[in-house]
PDB file of C-alpha atoms in Angstrom:
ATOM      1  CA  MET A   3       8.128   6.054 -12.249  1.00 40.00           C
ATOM      2  CA  LYS A   4      11.765   5.712 -11.266  1.00 42.00           C
ATOM      3  CA  LEU A   5      13.745   5.322  -8.086  1.00 45.00           C
ATOM      4  CA  ALA A   6      16.329   8.031  -7.570  1.00 49.00           C
ATOM      5  CA  ASP A   7      19.028   8.626  -4.945  1.00 48.00           C
ATOM      6  CA  THR A   8      17.791  11.388  -2.659  1.00 42.00           C
ATOM      7  CA  ASN A   9      21.194  11.661  -0.964  1.00 44.00           C
ATOM      8  CA  THR A  10      19.680  11.886   2.473  1.00 38.00           C
ATOM      9  CA  ASP A  11      20.468   9.972   5.626  1.00 39.00           C
ATOM     10  CA  THR A  12      18.068   9.225   8.431  1.00 35.00           C
ATOM     11  CA  LYS A  13      18.114   6.960  11.443  1.00 39.00           C
ATOM     12  CA  ALA A  14      16.051   3.803  11.481  1.00 38.00           C
ATOM     13  CA  ALA A  15      12.768   4.043  13.321  1.00 38.00           C
ATOM     14  CA  ASN A  16      12.872   2.346  16.681  1.00 41.00           C
ATOM     15  CA  ILE A  17       9.361   2.531  18.063  1.00 40.00           C
ATOM     16  CA  GLY A  18       8.797   0.191  20.962  1.00 44.00           C
ATOM     17  CA  GLU A  19      10.511  -3.135  21.435  1.00 47.00           C
ATOM     18  CA  SER A  20       9.607  -6.519  20.031  1.00 48.00           C
ATOM     19  CA  PRO A  21       8.629  -9.091  22.666  1.00 48.00           C
ATOM     20  CA  THR A  22      11.302 -11.489  21.403  1.00 44.00           C
ATOM     21  CA  PRO A  23      14.790 -10.899  19.993  1.00 44.00           C
ATOM     22  CA  ILE A  24      14.980 -10.920  16.209  1.00 45.00           C
ATOM     23  CA  THR A  25      17.708 -12.749  14.361  1.00 46.00           C
ATOM     24  CA  LYS A  26      18.704 -10.363  11.597  1.00 54.00           C
ATOM     25  CA  ALA A  27      19.967 -12.312   8.615  1.00 54.00           C
ATOM     26  CA  ALA A  28      22.050 -10.653   5.940  1.00 52.00           C
ATOM     27  CA  ASN A  29      18.967 -10.192   3.765  1.00 63.00           C
ATOM     28  CA  PHE A  30      16.665  -9.053   6.605  1.00 69.00           C
ATOM     29  CA  GLY A  31      14.710  -6.105   5.244  1.00 71.00           C
ATOM     30  CA  GLU A  32      15.633  -6.796   1.629  1.00 85.00           C
ATOM     31  CA  THR A  33      11.914  -7.062   0.859  1.00 89.00           C
ATOM     32  CA  PRO A  34       9.057  -5.566   2.920  1.00 92.00           C
ATOM     33  CA  MET A  35       7.414  -8.916   3.660  1.00 88.00           C
ATOM     34  CA  MET A  36       7.883 -12.680   3.505  1.00 87.00           C
ATOM     35  CA  LYS A  37       5.837 -15.088   1.413  1.00 84.00           C
ATOM     36  CA  ALA A  38       4.429 -16.882   4.461  1.00 86.00           C
ATOM     37  CA  GLU A  39       0.919 -15.761   5.432  1.00 88.00           C
ATOM     38  CA  LEU A  40       0.458 -13.988   8.746  1.00 91.00           C
ATOM     39  CA  LEU A  41      -2.189 -15.645  10.939  1.00 92.00           C
ATOM     40  CA  PRO A  42      -4.009 -14.490  14.089  1.00 94.00           C
ATOM     41  CA  TYR A  43      -2.282 -15.002  17.440  1.00 95.00           C
ATOM     42  CA  ASN A  44      -3.721 -17.926  19.431  1.00 94.00           C
ATOM     43  CA  GLN A  45      -2.627 -16.417  22.752  1.00 95.00           C
ATOM     44  CA  ILE A  46      -3.245 -13.090  24.483  1.00 95.00           C
ATOM     45  CA  ALA A  47      -0.696 -10.319  24.034  1.00 95.00           C
ATOM     46  CA  THR A  48       0.076  -7.976  26.928  1.00 95.00           C
ATOM     47  CA  ARG A  49      -1.031  -4.353  26.861  1.00 95.00           C
ATOM     48  CA  LYS A  50       2.594  -3.186  26.530  1.00 96.00           C
ATOM     49  CA  VAL A  51       3.204  -5.446  23.536  1.00 96.00           C
ATOM     50  CA  ILE A  52      -0.036  -4.322  21.893  1.00 97.00           C
ATOM     51  CA  ARG A  53       0.833  -0.643  22.366  1.00 97.00           C
ATOM     52  CA  ALA A  54       4.332  -1.110  20.951  1.00 96.00           C
ATOM     53  CA  TYR A  55       2.918  -2.863  17.891  1.00 97.00           C
ATOM     54  CA  GLN A  56       0.279  -0.193  17.339  1.00 97.00           C
ATOM     55  CA  GLN A  57       2.975   2.519  17.423  1.00 96.00           C
ATOM     56  CA  LYS A  58       4.973   0.682  14.782  1.00 96.00           C
ATOM     57  CA  ILE A  59       1.978   0.250  12.494  1.00 96.00           C
ATOM     58  CA  GLU A  60       0.939   3.863  13.059  1.00 95.00           C
ATOM     59  CA  SER A  61       4.292   5.055  11.727  1.00 95.00           C
ATOM     60  CA  LEU A  62       4.279   2.562   8.869  1.00 96.00           C
ATOM     61  CA  LEU A  63       0.759   3.565   7.824  1.00 95.00           C
ATOM     62  CA  TYR A  64       1.832   7.194   7.589  1.00 94.00           C
ATOM     63  CA  ALA A  65       4.713   6.250   5.304  1.00 92.00           C
ATOM     64  CA  ALA A  66       2.556   3.894   3.217  1.00 92.00           C
ATOM     65  CA  VAL A  67      -0.160   6.491   2.660  1.00 90.00           C
ATOM     66  CA  THR A  68       2.102   9.448   1.883  1.00 87.00           C
ATOM     67  CA  THR A  69       5.107   8.299  -0.159  1.00 86.00           C
ATOM     68  CA  GLN A  70       6.086   4.640   0.303  1.00 90.00           C
ATOM     69  CA  ILE A  71       4.018   2.794  -2.285  1.00 89.00           C
ATOM     70  CA  ASP A  72       6.249  -0.273  -2.013  1.00 90.00           C
ATOM     71  CA  ILE A  73       5.179  -1.109   1.559  1.00 93.00           C
ATOM     72  CA  THR A  74       1.432  -0.589   1.099  1.00 93.00           C
ATOM     73  CA  PHE A  75       0.477  -4.255   0.790  1.00 92.00           C
ATOM     74  CA  ALA A  76       2.705  -5.355   3.674  1.00 94.00           C
ATOM     75  CA  VAL A  77       1.313  -2.671   5.991  1.00 95.00           C
ATOM     76  CA  SER A  78      -2.277  -3.472   5.035  1.00 93.00           C
ATOM     77  CA  GLN A  79      -1.635  -7.051   6.148  1.00 93.00           C
ATOM     78  CA  LEU A  80       0.036  -6.012   9.405  1.00 96.00           C
ATOM     79  CA  ALA A  81      -2.789  -3.623  10.288  1.00 95.00           C
ATOM     80  CA  ARG A  82      -5.188  -6.566  10.673  1.00 93.00           C
ATOM     81  CA  PHE A  83      -3.565  -7.619  13.947  1.00 96.00           C
ATOM     82  CA  LEU A  84      -3.602  -4.368  15.933  1.00 96.00           C
ATOM     83  CA  THR A  85      -5.593  -5.759  18.869  1.00 95.00           C
ATOM     84  CA  ASN A  86      -3.615  -8.945  19.524  1.00 96.00           C
ATOM     85  CA  PRO A  87      -0.199  -9.070  17.822  1.00 97.00           C
ATOM     86  CA  SER A  88       2.089 -12.065  18.073  1.00 96.00           C
ATOM     87  CA  PRO A  89       5.905 -12.118  18.126  1.00 95.00           C
ATOM     88  CA  GLU A  90       5.732 -13.032  14.418  1.00 95.00           C
ATOM     89  CA  HIS A  91       3.685  -9.907  13.727  1.00 96.00           C
ATOM     90  CA  HIS A  92       6.251  -7.787  15.561  1.00 96.00           C
ATOM     91  CA  ALA A  93       9.039  -9.384  13.562  1.00 94.00           C
ATOM     92  CA  ALA A  94       7.150  -8.699  10.321  1.00 95.00           C
ATOM     93  CA  ALA A  95       6.683  -5.048  11.290  1.00 96.00           C
ATOM     94  CA  ASP A  96      10.378  -4.763  12.134  1.00 95.00           C
ATOM     95  CA  ARG A  97      11.164  -6.220   8.729  1.00 95.00           C
ATOM     96  CA  VAL A  98       9.274  -3.372   7.044  1.00 95.00           C
ATOM     97  CA  LEU A  99      11.082  -0.807   9.197  1.00 94.00           C
ATOM     98  CA  HIS A 100      14.441  -2.325   8.263  1.00 94.00           C
ATOM     99  CA  TYR A 101      13.381  -2.343   4.611  1.00 94.00           C
ATOM    100  CA  LEU A 102      12.675   1.394   4.774  1.00 94.00           C
ATOM    101  CA  TYR A 103      16.030   2.038   6.414  1.00 93.00           C
ATOM    102  CA  ARG A 104      17.913  -0.165   3.962  1.00 92.00           C
ATOM    103  CA  TYR A 105      16.529   1.781   0.993  1.00 90.00           C
ATOM    104  CA  ARG A 106      16.358   5.165   2.711  1.00 88.00           C
ATOM    105  CA  ARG A 107      18.358   6.834  -0.090  1.00 87.00           C
ATOM    106  CA  LEU A 108      15.808   5.916  -2.760  1.00 81.00           C
ATOM    107  CA  GLY A 109      12.778   8.025  -3.583  1.00 75.00           C
ATOM    108  CA  LEU A 110      10.176   8.358  -6.297  1.00 73.00           C
ATOM    109  CA  GLN A 111      11.255  10.454  -9.263  1.00 71.00           C
ATOM    110  CA  LEU A 112       8.342  12.293 -10.833  1.00 74.00           C
ATOM    111  CA  GLY A 113       7.897  13.561 -14.378  1.00 74.00           C
ATOM    112  CA  GLY A 114       9.033  12.369 -17.784  1.00 75.00           C
ATOM    113  CA  ALA A 115       5.735  11.504 -19.478  1.00 76.00           C
ATOM    114  CA  ASP A 116       2.373  13.062 -20.282  1.00 80.00           C
ATOM    115  CA  ASP A 117       0.043  10.066 -20.162  1.00 84.00           C
ATOM    116  CA  PHE A 118      -2.315   8.566 -17.600  1.00 88.00           C
ATOM    117  CA  LEU A 119      -1.936   4.902 -16.660  1.00 90.00           C
ATOM    118  CA  VAL A 120      -3.936   2.646 -14.333  1.00 92.00           C
ATOM    119  CA  ALA A 121      -2.683  -0.801 -13.333  1.00 93.00           C
ATOM    120  CA  THR A 122      -4.511  -3.371 -11.193  1.00 94.00           C
ATOM    121  CA  ASP A 123      -3.717  -6.807  -9.824  1.00 93.00           C
ATOM    122  CA  ALA A 124      -5.277  -9.449  -7.596  1.00 93.00           C
ATOM    123  CA  SER A 125      -4.138 -12.506  -5.679  1.00 92.00           C
ATOM    124  CA  PHE A 126      -6.877 -15.129  -5.663  1.00 93.00           C
ATOM    125  CA  ALA A 127      -7.937 -16.503  -2.249  1.00 90.00           C
ATOM    126  CA  ASP A 128      -4.600 -15.739  -0.596  1.00 89.00           C
ATOM    127  CA  ASN A 129      -6.335 -15.213   2.759  1.00 87.00           C
ATOM    128  CA  THR A 130      -6.820 -18.789   3.949  1.00 87.00           C
ATOM    129  CA  LEU A 131      -9.106 -17.930   6.876  1.00 87.00           C
ATOM    130  CA  ASP A 132     -11.945 -16.418   4.834  1.00 90.00           C
ATOM    131  CA  ARG A 133     -10.836 -17.313   1.276  1.00 92.00           C
ATOM    132  CA  LYS A 134     -10.987 -13.673   0.202  1.00 93.00           C
ATOM    133  CA  SER A 135      -8.584 -12.305  -2.390  1.00 93.00           C
ATOM    134  CA  SER A 136      -6.188  -9.381  -2.103  1.00 92.00           C
ATOM    135  CA  GLN A 137      -6.116  -6.608  -4.672  1.00 92.00           C
ATOM    136  CA  ALA A 138      -4.075  -3.535  -5.525  1.00 92.00           C
ATOM    137  CA  ASP A 139      -4.092  -0.661  -7.973  1.00 92.00           C
ATOM    138  CA  VAL A 140      -1.742   2.162  -8.903  1.00 91.00           C
ATOM    139  CA  MET A 141      -2.294   5.287 -11.004  1.00 91.00           C
ATOM    140  CA  ILE A 142       0.450   7.187 -12.810  1.00 88.00           C
ATOM    141  CA  LEU A 143      -0.058  10.692 -14.203  1.00 84.00           C
ATOM    142  CA  PHE A 144       2.672  12.673 -16.001  1.00 82.00           C
ATOM    143  CA  GLY A 145       5.227  10.030 -15.091  1.00 83.00           C
ATOM    144  CA  GLY A 146       4.502  10.110 -11.352  1.00 84.00           C
ATOM    145  CA  VAL A 147       2.433   7.928  -9.043  1.00 86.00           C
ATOM    146  CA  ILE A 148      -0.591   9.879  -7.781  1.00 85.00           C
ATOM    147  CA  GLU A 149      -2.687   7.124  -6.172  1.00 87.00           C
ATOM    148  CA  TRP A 150      -2.163   3.612  -4.871  1.00 89.00           C
ATOM    149  CA  ARG A 151      -4.101   1.083  -2.840  1.00 89.00           C
ATOM    150  CA  ALA A 152      -3.736  -2.453  -1.506  1.00 89.00           C
ATOM    151  CA  ASN A 153      -6.518  -4.163   0.407  1.00 89.00           C
ATOM    152  CA  LYS A 154      -8.577  -7.324   0.848  1.00 91.00           C
ATOM    153  CA  GLN A 155     -11.600  -7.660  -1.410  1.00 91.00           C
ATOM    154  CA  ASP A 156     -15.002  -7.353   0.264  1.00 91.00           C
ATOM    155  CA  THR A 157     -16.515 -10.436  -1.370  1.00 91.00           C
ATOM    156  CA  VAL A 158     -15.389 -14.022  -1.863  1.00 94.00           C
ATOM    157  CA  THR A 159     -14.580 -14.752  -5.495  1.00 93.00           C
ATOM    158  CA  THR A 160     -14.688 -18.219  -7.037  1.00 93.00           C
ATOM    159  CA  SER A 161     -11.876 -17.933  -9.584  1.00 94.00           C
ATOM    160  CA  THR A 162      -8.732 -16.014 -10.425  1.00 94.00           C
ATOM    161  CA  THR A 163     -10.536 -14.373 -13.340  1.00 95.00           C
ATOM    162  CA  GLU A 164     -13.320 -13.105 -11.089  1.00 95.00           C
ATOM    163  CA  ALA A 165     -10.830 -11.697  -8.582  1.00 94.00           C
ATOM    164  CA  GLU A 166      -8.871  -9.958 -11.353  1.00 94.00           C
ATOM    165  CA  LEU A 167     -12.040  -8.536 -12.910  1.00 95.00           C
ATOM    166  CA  LEU A 168     -13.242  -7.212  -9.559  1.00 94.00           C
ATOM    167  CA  SER A 169      -9.916  -5.467  -9.017  1.00 93.00           C
ATOM    168  CA  LEU A 170      -9.971  -4.142 -12.588  1.00 93.00           C
ATOM    169  CA  SER A 171     -13.512  -2.828 -12.176  1.00 93.00           C
ATOM    170  CA  GLN A 172     -12.670  -0.864  -9.042  1.00 90.00           C
ATOM    171  CA  GLY A 173      -9.440   0.452 -10.534  1.00 92.00           C
ATOM    172  CA  ALA A 174     -11.255   1.561 -13.689  1.00 92.00           C
ATOM    173  CA  LYS A 175     -13.834   3.472 -11.636  1.00 92.00           C
ATOM    174  CA  GLU A 176     -11.140   5.309  -9.725  1.00 89.00           C
ATOM    175  CA  GLY A 177      -9.215   5.966 -12.918  1.00 90.00           C
ATOM    176  CA  GLN A 178     -12.250   7.366 -14.688  1.00 90.00           C
ATOM    177  CA  TYR A 179     -12.912   9.712 -11.783  1.00 89.00           C
ATOM    178  CA  ILE A 180      -9.319  10.996 -11.834  1.00 86.00           C
ATOM    179  CA  LYS A 181      -9.363  11.349 -15.620  1.00 83.00           C
ATOM    180  CA  CYS A 182     -12.561  13.406 -15.543  1.00 85.00           C
ATOM    181  CA  HIS A 183     -11.069  15.798 -12.981  1.00 79.00           C
ATOM    182  CA  THR A 184      -7.682  16.488 -14.576  1.00 73.00           C
ATOM    183  CA  PRO A 185      -7.152  20.098 -15.717  1.00 67.00           C
ATOM    184  CA  SER A 186      -6.969  19.202 -19.427  1.00 61.00           C
ATOM    185  CA  ASN A 187     -10.305  17.387 -19.341  1.00 55.00           C
ATOM    186  CA  GLN A 188     -11.871  20.228 -17.391  1.00 47.00           C
ATOM    187  CA  ARG A 189     -10.667  22.724 -20.013  1.00 42.00           C
ATOM    188  CA  ASP A 190     -11.961  20.517 -22.831  1.00 48.00           C
ATOM    189  CA  SER A 191     -15.320  20.184 -21.090  1.00 43.00           C
ATOM    190  CA  SER A 192     -15.502  23.933 -20.488  1.00 42.00           C
ATOM    191  CA  SER A 193     -14.673  24.684 -24.136  1.00 40.00           C
ATOM    192  CA  ALA A 194     -17.315  22.220 -25.318  1.00 39.00           C
ATOM    193  CA  ASN A 195     -19.919  23.794 -23.033  1.00 40.00           C
ATOM    194  CA  GLN A 196     -19.062  27.274 -24.306  1.00 41.00           C
ATOM    195  CA  ALA A 197     -19.302  26.130 -27.926  1.00 37.00           C
ATOM    196  CA  THR A 198     -22.681  24.557 -27.230  1.00 37.00           C
ATOM    197  CA  ALA A 199     -23.908  27.722 -25.524  1.00 39.00           C
ATOM    198  CA  ARG A 200     -22.879  29.859 -28.509  1.00 41.00           C
ATOM    199  CA  ARG A 201     -24.532  27.438 -30.929  1.00 40.00           C
ATOM    200  CA  TYR A 202     -27.902  27.706 -29.203  1.00 38.00           C
ATOM    201  CA  SER A 203     -27.759  31.410 -28.238  1.00 36.00           C
TER     202      SER A 203
END
């Protein structure tokens, strides 16, 4: 998996307005998210602010699901606050939009290998409210990314090892499913079935 210059130019998305002005530092949008954890808003957002935030996340989700693997984790975090976003949530969403615009000339370059790789990772208890861990996985086939995911684990784990093993287990299941449905494995299975049929005919 490589990043290549696509030599295209697009305008930055400008969906709705943030409720507060954003101070754009020189490195604003250099990464899709900050290290600080996003927490629920302790006030009530207006309907206009909520709608503007939902439009931003709607566009970001489309990009994260289709081609932008690098914003998947950030968008999964932002999508938790769709019903009552704070100014900090708006600023975080704008950061992802600026990140996409900053690196708009880069795209995924496919091809260059003939193997199948599955990688998983987990962040132990990084959600302070419920002590659940975050996890992610990515699958690469023939040198190109074909599947990716970033989400919060369903159960509370009690150690880093347990969180990593849970992520690994789910990634291995998905990987095994993909491996069993690739054309080469289907041909091998078909050939084996034909050989068995001839042997017992």
